[in-house]
PDB file of C-alpha atoms in Angstrom:
ATOM      1  CA  ASP A   3     -11.383 -35.522  10.315  1.00 69.00           C
ATOM      2  CA  THR A   4      -8.484 -34.769   7.130  1.00 73.00           C
ATOM      3  CA  GLU A   5      -8.904 -30.781   7.622  1.00 92.00           C
ATOM      4  CA  VAL A   6      -7.630 -27.921   8.951  1.00 96.00           C
ATOM      5  CA  THR A   7      -9.603 -25.100   9.995  1.00 97.00           C
ATOM      6  CA  GLN A   8      -8.447 -21.839   9.744  1.00 97.00           C
ATOM      7  CA  THR A   9     -10.884 -18.338  11.145  1.00 97.00           C
ATOM      8  CA  PRO A  10     -11.226 -15.740  10.990  1.00 97.00           C
ATOM      9  CA  LYS A  11     -11.611 -16.288   7.020  1.00 96.00           C
ATOM     10  CA  HIS A  12     -11.752 -12.401   6.407  1.00 97.00           C
ATOM     11  CA  LEU A  13     -10.130  -9.753   8.994  1.00 97.00           C
ATOM     12  CA  VAL A  14      -9.692  -6.246   8.255  1.00 97.00           C
ATOM     13  CA  MET A  15      -7.577  -4.641  10.976  1.00 95.00           C
ATOM     14  CA  GLY A  16      -6.553  -1.201  11.902  1.00 93.00           C
ATOM     15  CA  MET A  17      -3.053  -0.210  12.676  1.00 93.00           C
ATOM     16  CA  THR A  18      -3.309  -0.303  15.915  1.00 92.00           C
ATOM     17  CA  ASN A  19      -5.575  -3.005  16.510  1.00 92.00           C
ATOM     18  CA  LYS A  20      -4.227  -6.037  18.171  1.00 96.00           C
ATOM     19  CA  LYS A  21      -6.105  -9.449  16.486  1.00 96.00           C
ATOM     20  CA  SER A  22      -5.469 -13.076  16.660  1.00 97.00           C
ATOM     21  CA  LEU A  23      -5.759 -15.191  13.427  1.00 98.00           C
ATOM     22  CA  LYS A  24      -6.825 -19.062  14.672  1.00 98.00           C
ATOM     23  CA  CYS A  25      -5.853 -23.018  13.182  1.00 98.00           C
ATOM     24  CA  GLU A  26      -7.176 -26.019  14.088  1.00 98.00           C
ATOM     25  CA  GLN A  27      -6.161 -29.853  13.199  1.00 97.00           C
ATOM     26  CA  HIS A  28      -7.495 -33.084  14.780  1.00 93.00           C
ATOM     27  CA  MET A  29      -5.297 -35.333  12.727  1.00 92.00           C
ATOM     28  CA  GLY A  30      -3.154 -36.371  14.994  1.00 91.00           C
ATOM     29  CA  HIS A  31      -0.281 -33.938  12.809  1.00 91.00           C
ATOM     30  CA  ARG A  32       2.623 -33.486  15.489  1.00 90.00           C
ATOM     31  CA  ALA A  33       3.898 -30.322  13.032  1.00 91.00           C
ATOM     32  CA  MET A  34       2.103 -27.033  12.745  1.00 94.00           C
ATOM     33  CA  TYR A  35       3.288 -23.861  10.163  1.00 94.00           C
ATOM     34  CA  TRP A  36       2.525 -20.991   9.495  1.00 97.00           C
ATOM     35  CA  TYR A  37       2.059 -19.570   5.955  1.00 97.00           C
ATOM     36  CA  LYS A  38       2.486 -15.798   4.884  1.00 97.00           C
ATOM     37  CA  GLN A  39       1.073 -15.516   0.656  1.00 97.00           C
ATOM     38  CA  LYS A  40       1.136 -12.445  -1.600  1.00 96.00           C
ATOM     39  CA  ALA A  41      -0.766 -12.975  -4.761  1.00 93.00           C
ATOM     40  CA  LYS A  42       0.385 -14.602  -7.436  1.00 91.00           C
ATOM     41  CA  LYS A  43       3.689 -15.455  -5.088  1.00 94.00           C
ATOM     42  CA  PRO A  44       4.802 -18.463  -3.500  1.00 95.00           C
ATOM     43  CA  PRO A  45       3.652 -19.328  -0.315  1.00 95.00           C
ATOM     44  CA  GLU A  46       6.705 -18.049   2.251  1.00 95.00           C
ATOM     45  CA  LEU A  47       7.424 -19.712   5.300  1.00 93.00           C
ATOM     46  CA  MET A  48       6.988 -17.732   8.651  1.00 96.00           C
ATOM     47  CA  PHE A  49       7.343 -20.151  11.834  1.00 95.00           C
ATOM     48  CA  VAL A  50       7.736 -23.914  12.478  1.00 92.00           C
ATOM     49  CA  TYR A  51       6.445 -25.572  15.391  1.00 93.00           C
ATOM     50  CA  SER A  52       7.202 -29.091  16.174  1.00 90.00           C
ATOM     51  CA  TYR A  53       5.822 -31.243  19.366  1.00 91.00           C
ATOM     52  CA  GLU A  54       4.154 -28.254  20.683  1.00 92.00           C
ATOM     53  CA  LYS A  55       7.282 -25.967  20.439  1.00 93.00           C
ATOM     54  CA  LEU A  56       8.133 -23.318  18.211  1.00 93.00           C
ATOM     55  CA  SER A  57      11.775 -24.638  16.170  1.00 88.00           C
ATOM     56  CA  ILE A  58      12.341 -22.157  13.516  1.00 86.00           C
ATOM     57  CA  ASN A  59      11.168 -18.268  12.758  1.00 88.00           C
ATOM     58  CA  GLU A  60      12.375 -17.456   9.838  1.00 87.00           C
ATOM     59  CA  SER A  61      13.058 -13.819  10.961  1.00 89.00           C
ATOM     60  CA  VAL A  62       9.377 -12.551  11.298  1.00 95.00           C
ATOM     61  CA  PRO A  63       8.720  -9.273  12.753  1.00 95.00           C
ATOM     62  CA  SER A  64       8.038  -9.229  16.291  1.00 95.00           C
ATOM     63  CA  ARG A  65       4.320  -7.677  14.710  1.00 96.00           C
ATOM     64  CA  PHE A  66       3.214 -11.434  14.703  1.00 97.00           C
ATOM     65  CA  SER A  67       3.491 -13.500  17.577  1.00 97.00           C
ATOM     66  CA  PRO A  68       2.837 -16.886  16.927  1.00 97.00           C
ATOM     67  CA  GLU A  69       1.097 -19.381  20.045  1.00 97.00           C
ATOM     68  CA  CYS A  70       1.173 -23.514  20.252  1.00 96.00           C
ATOM     69  CA  PRO A  71      -1.406 -24.084  22.701  1.00 95.00           C
ATOM     70  CA  ASN A  72      -2.165 -27.509  22.772  1.00 93.00           C
ATOM     71  CA  SER A  73      -1.051 -30.321  19.882  1.00 91.00           C
ATOM     72  CA  SER A  74      -4.308 -29.428  18.322  1.00 95.00           C
ATOM     73  CA  LEU A  75      -3.985 -25.360  17.927  1.00 97.00           C
ATOM     74  CA  LEU A  76      -2.269 -23.182  16.649  1.00 98.00           C
ATOM     75  CA  ASN A  77      -2.617 -19.171  16.715  1.00 98.00           C
ATOM     76  CA  LEU A  78      -1.397 -15.632  15.328  1.00 98.00           C
ATOM     77  CA  HIS A  79      -0.983 -13.280  17.515  1.00 98.00           C
ATOM     78  CA  LEU A  80      -1.145 -10.320  15.366  1.00 97.00           C
ATOM     79  CA  HIS A  81       0.184  -6.283  16.396  1.00 95.00           C
ATOM     80  CA  ALA A  82       0.918  -2.755  15.368  1.00 94.00           C
ATOM     81  CA  LEU A  83       0.138  -3.981  12.119  1.00 95.00           C
ATOM     82  CA  GLN A  84       1.526  -2.850   8.853  1.00 96.00           C
ATOM     83  CA  PRO A  85      -0.627  -1.757   5.379  1.00 96.00           C
ATOM     84  CA  GLU A  86       2.414  -4.195   3.547  1.00 96.00           C
ATOM     85  CA  ASP A  87       1.437  -6.962   5.792  1.00 97.00           C
ATOM     86  CA  SER A  88      -2.171  -7.552   4.113  1.00 97.00           C
ATOM     87  CA  ALA A  89      -2.142 -11.077   2.301  1.00 97.00           C
ATOM     88  CA  LEU A  90      -3.199 -14.382   2.901  1.00 97.00           C
ATOM     89  CA  TYR A  91      -2.063 -16.712   6.087  1.00 98.00           C
ATOM     90  CA  LEU A  92      -1.976 -20.470   5.905  1.00 97.00           C
ATOM     91  CA  CYS A  93      -1.854 -23.006   8.152  1.00 98.00           C
ATOM     92  CA  ALA A  94      -0.126 -26.027   7.689  1.00 95.00           C
ATOM     93  CA  SER A  95       0.216 -29.526   9.159  1.00 93.00           C
ATOM     94  CA  SER A  96       2.032 -32.415   9.081  1.00 91.00           C
ATOM     95  CA  GLN A  97       2.135 -35.784  10.512  1.00 84.00           C
ATOM     96  CA  THR A  98       6.029 -36.845  10.454  1.00 69.00           C
ATOM     97  CA  GLY A  99       7.084 -33.332  10.349  1.00 61.00           C
ATOM     98  CA  THR A 100       9.422 -34.073   7.488  1.00 65.00           C
ATOM     99  CA  GLY A 101       6.633 -32.604   4.948  1.00 66.00           C
ATOM    100  CA  LYS A 102       7.598 -36.429   3.183  1.00 73.00           C
ATOM    101  CA  THR A 103       3.592 -36.800   3.866  1.00 81.00           C
ATOM    102  CA  GLY A 104       2.837 -34.068   2.606  1.00 88.00           C
ATOM    103  CA  TYR A 105       1.347 -30.627   4.502  1.00 92.00           C
ATOM    104  CA  THR A 106      -2.408 -30.355   4.658  1.00 94.00           C
ATOM    105  CA  PHE A 107      -3.131 -26.560   4.524  1.00 96.00           C
ATOM    106  CA  GLY A 108      -5.840 -24.587   5.959  1.00 96.00           C
ATOM    107  CA  SER A 109      -7.891 -22.416   3.503  1.00 95.00           C
ATOM    108  CA  GLY A 110      -6.364 -19.758   4.923  1.00 97.00           C
ATOM    109  CA  THR A 111      -7.176 -16.195   6.431  1.00 97.00           C
ATOM    110  CA  ARG A 112      -7.097 -13.452   3.904  1.00 97.00           C
ATOM    111  CA  LEU A 113      -5.790 -10.569   5.804  1.00 97.00           C
ATOM    112  CA  THR A 114      -6.321  -6.985   5.028  1.00 97.00           C
ATOM    113  CA  VAL A 115      -4.962  -4.169   6.757  1.00 96.00           C
ATOM    114  CA  VAL A 116      -6.229  -0.134   6.508  1.00 95.00           C
TER     115      VAL A 116
ATOM    116  CA  GLY B  13      20.808 -19.545  -0.319  1.00 71.00           C
ATOM    117  CA  GLN B  14      18.088 -22.144  -2.083  1.00 80.00           C
ATOM    118  CA  SER B  15      16.413 -21.486  -5.510  1.00 90.00           C
ATOM    119  CA  LEU B  16      14.198 -23.208  -7.477  1.00 94.00           C
ATOM    120  CA  GLU B  17      13.433 -22.009 -11.064  1.00 96.00           C
ATOM    121  CA  GLN B  18      10.140 -23.454 -12.825  1.00 98.00           C
ATOM    122  CA  PRO B  19       8.374 -21.467 -15.377  1.00 98.00           C
ATOM    123  CA  SER B  20       5.834 -19.258 -14.313  1.00 97.00           C
ATOM    124  CA  GLU B  21       3.348 -20.198 -17.121  1.00 97.00           C
ATOM    125  CA  VAL B  22       2.479 -22.896 -19.324  1.00 98.00           C
ATOM    126  CA  THR B  23      -0.661 -23.350 -21.235  1.00 97.00           C
ATOM    127  CA  ALA B  24      -1.877 -26.769 -23.006  1.00 97.00           C
ATOM    128  CA  VAL B  25      -5.372 -28.780 -24.560  1.00 97.00           C
ATOM    129  CA  GLU B  26      -8.041 -30.109 -22.700  1.00 97.00           C
ATOM    130  CA  GLY B  27      -7.048 -34.343 -23.094  1.00 97.00           C
ATOM    131  CA  ALA B  28      -3.031 -33.519 -23.710  1.00 97.00           C
ATOM    132  CA  ILE B  29      -0.562 -34.432 -21.885  1.00 97.00           C
ATOM    133  CA  VAL B  30       1.654 -31.297 -19.869  1.00 98.00           C
ATOM    134  CA  GLN B  31       5.250 -31.345 -18.303  1.00 98.00           C
ATOM    135  CA  ILE B  32       6.832 -28.902 -15.812  1.00 98.00           C
ATOM    136  CA  ASN B  33       9.694 -28.503 -14.911  1.00 98.00           C
ATOM    137  CA  CYS B  34      11.695 -27.077 -11.718  1.00 98.00           C
ATOM    138  CA  THR B  35      15.182 -27.049 -10.777  1.00 98.00           C
ATOM    139  CA  TYR B  36      16.979 -26.490  -7.613  1.00 96.00           C
ATOM    140  CA  GLN B  37      19.669 -25.345  -5.980  1.00 93.00           C
ATOM    141  CA  THR B  38      20.035 -26.278  -2.479  1.00 88.00           C
ATOM    142  CA  SER B  39      22.168 -27.366   0.987  1.00 84.00           C
ATOM    143  CA  GLY B  40      20.748 -30.439   2.563  1.00 86.00           C
ATOM    144  CA  PHE B  41      18.373 -31.350  -0.094  1.00 90.00           C
ATOM    145  CA  TYR B  42      15.472 -34.531   1.206  1.00 91.00           C
ATOM    146  CA  GLY B  43      13.114 -34.298  -1.607  1.00 93.00           C
ATOM    147  CA  LEU B  44      10.736 -32.581  -4.090  1.00 95.00           C
ATOM    148  CA  SER B  45       7.357 -32.070  -3.316  1.00 95.00           C
ATOM    149  CA  TRP B  46       4.004 -30.835  -5.538  1.00 97.00           C
ATOM    150  CA  TYR B  47       1.265 -28.801  -4.698  1.00 97.00           C
ATOM    151  CA  GLN B  48      -1.564 -27.703  -6.621  1.00 98.00           C
ATOM    152  CA  GLN B  49      -3.386 -24.326  -5.805  1.00 97.00           C
ATOM    153  CA  HIS B  50      -6.866 -23.090  -7.285  1.00 96.00           C
ATOM    154  CA  ASP B  51      -7.472 -19.800  -7.141  1.00 93.00           C
ATOM    155  CA  GLY B  52      -8.148 -18.432  -4.009  1.00 89.00           C
ATOM    156  CA  GLY B  53      -7.583 -22.286  -2.485  1.00 92.00           C
ATOM    157  CA  ALA B  54      -5.328 -23.629  -0.465  1.00 93.00           C
ATOM    158  CA  PRO B  55      -2.301 -25.185  -1.726  1.00 95.00           C
ATOM    159  CA  THR B  56      -3.157 -28.842  -1.621  1.00 95.00           C
ATOM    160  CA  PHE B  57      -0.178 -31.880  -2.009  1.00 94.00           C
ATOM    161  CA  LEU B  58       0.118 -33.822  -5.060  1.00 95.00           C
ATOM    162  CA  SER B  59       3.576 -35.670  -5.090  1.00 94.00           C
ATOM    163  CA  TYR B  60       7.177 -36.221  -2.948  1.00 93.00           C
ATOM    164  CA  ASN B  61      10.036 -37.935  -4.350  1.00 95.00           C
ATOM    165  CA  ALA B  62      13.083 -38.504  -2.155  1.00 92.00           C
ATOM    166  CA  LEU B  63      14.607 -40.793  -4.786  1.00 94.00           C
ATOM    167  CA  ASP B  64      15.651 -40.540  -8.636  1.00 97.00           C
ATOM    168  CA  GLY B  65      12.471 -41.639 -10.686  1.00 97.00           C
ATOM    169  CA  LEU B  66       8.903 -41.438 -11.429  1.00 96.00           C
ATOM    170  CA  GLU B  67       6.382 -41.434  -9.293  1.00 93.00           C
ATOM    171  CA  GLU B  68       2.623 -42.389 -10.357  1.00 93.00           C
ATOM    172  CA  THR B  69      -0.615 -41.799  -8.941  1.00 88.00           C
ATOM    173  CA  GLY B  70      -3.354 -41.103 -10.854  1.00 92.00           C
ATOM    174  CA  ARG B  71      -3.291 -38.910 -13.609  1.00 96.00           C
ATOM    175  CA  PHE B  72      -0.012 -37.200 -11.627  1.00 96.00           C
ATOM    176  CA  SER B  73       3.555 -38.240 -12.297  1.00 97.00           C
ATOM    177  CA  SER B  74       6.361 -36.689 -10.830  1.00 97.00           C
ATOM    178  CA  PHE B  75      10.288 -37.102 -11.502  1.00 98.00           C
ATOM    179  CA  LEU B  76      13.085 -36.722  -9.582  1.00 98.00           C
ATOM    180  CA  SER B  77      16.908 -36.686 -10.987  1.00 98.00           C
ATOM    181  CA  ARG B  78      19.091 -35.594  -7.761  1.00 96.00           C
ATOM    182  CA  SER B  79      22.145 -35.596  -9.670  1.00 95.00           C
ATOM    183  CA  ASP B  80      20.873 -32.664 -11.633  1.00 96.00           C
ATOM    184  CA  SER B  81      18.533 -31.826  -8.850  1.00 96.00           C
ATOM    185  CA  TYR B  82      16.007 -31.738 -11.400  1.00 97.00           C
ATOM    186  CA  GLY B  83      12.468 -33.023 -10.926  1.00 98.00           C
ATOM    187  CA  TYR B  84       8.952 -31.968 -13.361  1.00 98.00           C
ATOM    188  CA  LEU B  85       5.554 -32.557 -13.271  1.00 98.00           C
ATOM    189  CA  LEU B  86       3.750 -34.872 -15.418  1.00 98.00           C
ATOM    190  CA  LEU B  87       0.104 -34.774 -16.250  1.00 98.00           C
ATOM    191  CA  GLN B  88      -1.841 -36.668 -18.217  1.00 97.00           C
ATOM    192  CA  GLU B  89      -5.434 -36.534 -19.788  1.00 97.00           C
ATOM    193  CA  LEU B  90      -5.865 -33.182 -18.379  1.00 98.00           C
ATOM    194  CA  GLN B  91      -9.460 -31.783 -17.336  1.00 97.00           C
ATOM    195  CA  MET B  92     -10.457 -28.030 -17.399  1.00 97.00           C
ATOM    196  CA  LYS B  93     -10.203 -28.481 -13.668  1.00 97.00           C
ATOM    197  CA  ASP B  94      -6.417 -29.020 -13.783  1.00 97.00           C
ATOM    198  CA  SER B  95      -5.859 -25.236 -13.854  1.00 97.00           C
ATOM    199  CA  ALA B  96      -3.948 -24.259 -11.536  1.00 98.00           C
ATOM    200  CA  SER B  97      -0.945 -23.053 -10.133  1.00 98.00           C
ATOM    201  CA  TYR B  98       1.496 -25.602  -9.296  1.00 98.00           C
ATOM    202  CA  PHE B  99       4.345 -24.995  -7.460  1.00 98.00           C
ATOM    203  CA  CYS B 100       7.699 -27.332  -6.632  1.00 97.00           C
ATOM    204  CA  ALA B 101       8.758 -27.023  -3.269  1.00 95.00           C
ATOM    205  CA  VAL B 102      12.063 -28.473  -1.994  1.00 94.00           C
ATOM    206  CA  LEU B 103      12.058 -30.332   1.265  1.00 90.00           C
ATOM    207  CA  ASN B 104      15.924 -29.888   3.090  1.00 83.00           C
ATOM    208  CA  ARG B 105      17.288 -30.933   6.540  1.00 78.00           C
ATOM    209  CA  ASP B 106      15.816 -28.480   8.369  1.00 73.00           C
ATOM    210  CA  ASP B 107      12.325 -29.778   8.394  1.00 73.00           C
ATOM    211  CA  LYS B 108      10.978 -26.620   5.600  1.00 80.00           C
ATOM    212  CA  ILE B 109       9.801 -26.357   2.745  1.00 86.00           C
ATOM    213  CA  ILE B 110      10.442 -23.719   1.138  1.00 89.00           C
ATOM    214  CA  PHE B 111       8.380 -23.430  -2.897  1.00 94.00           C
ATOM    215  CA  GLY B 112       8.867 -22.360  -6.157  1.00 96.00           C
ATOM    216  CA  LYS B 113       7.822 -19.411  -7.159  1.00 96.00           C
ATOM    217  CA  GLY B 114       4.950 -21.023  -8.809  1.00 97.00           C
ATOM    218  CA  THR B 115       3.360 -21.937 -12.384  1.00 98.00           C
ATOM    219  CA  ARG B 116       0.267 -21.404 -13.723  1.00 98.00           C
ATOM    220  CA  LEU B 117      -1.373 -23.522 -15.690  1.00 98.00           C
ATOM    221  CA  HIS B 118      -3.760 -22.634 -18.480  1.00 97.00           C
ATOM    222  CA  ILE B 119      -6.023 -25.127 -20.299  1.00 97.00           C
ATOM    223  CA  LEU B 120      -7.420 -24.391 -23.465  1.00 95.00           C
ATOM    224  CA  PRO B 121     -10.687 -26.751 -24.445  1.00 93.00           C
TER     225      PRO B 121
END
């Protein structure tokens, strides 16, 4: 298995809703990442988990809450989002956690906040 | 801070060769990566350069000059399926990959 699987593929939520994005990989990668990507923009790093511990939080608002239940799973909990949070949310993983062998990205969750 | 500069768009003809340049400013530089992203798709890893010189992988090659803070991606024998956005990305000592703004490659038949 050489994939990162993200669910759901599409999500529409209201500003008062609570939802979660899920990410799963079975490549034995020990680093996992959340990125946010707006249309025609580069991916922006949000969070890094290394060996199931949060190692980097890029000053992301608290309405985004990451969780890493185990080495294969990564969640992003969403609460009280704003319309400007609408974007493609990408999960990625890497073998060594150093990026030298590249990140494997999932196909993303396209989130619309209404 | 850190910054990466790459052209916003490049146009080339099918079968030709195209070079996408990237200059960067960052502290604690480890290496330069390249990613391809088709519309609606996920970024796909293409290459990584930590040392000066050229790395070749099939039709794609990537070059790095650490002294010039410069790299490029070279695509040969262009095919229509190569139409995509290409991102250079810096790996720094914080173990983060930071992406450039991307170059949209248009290929004409």
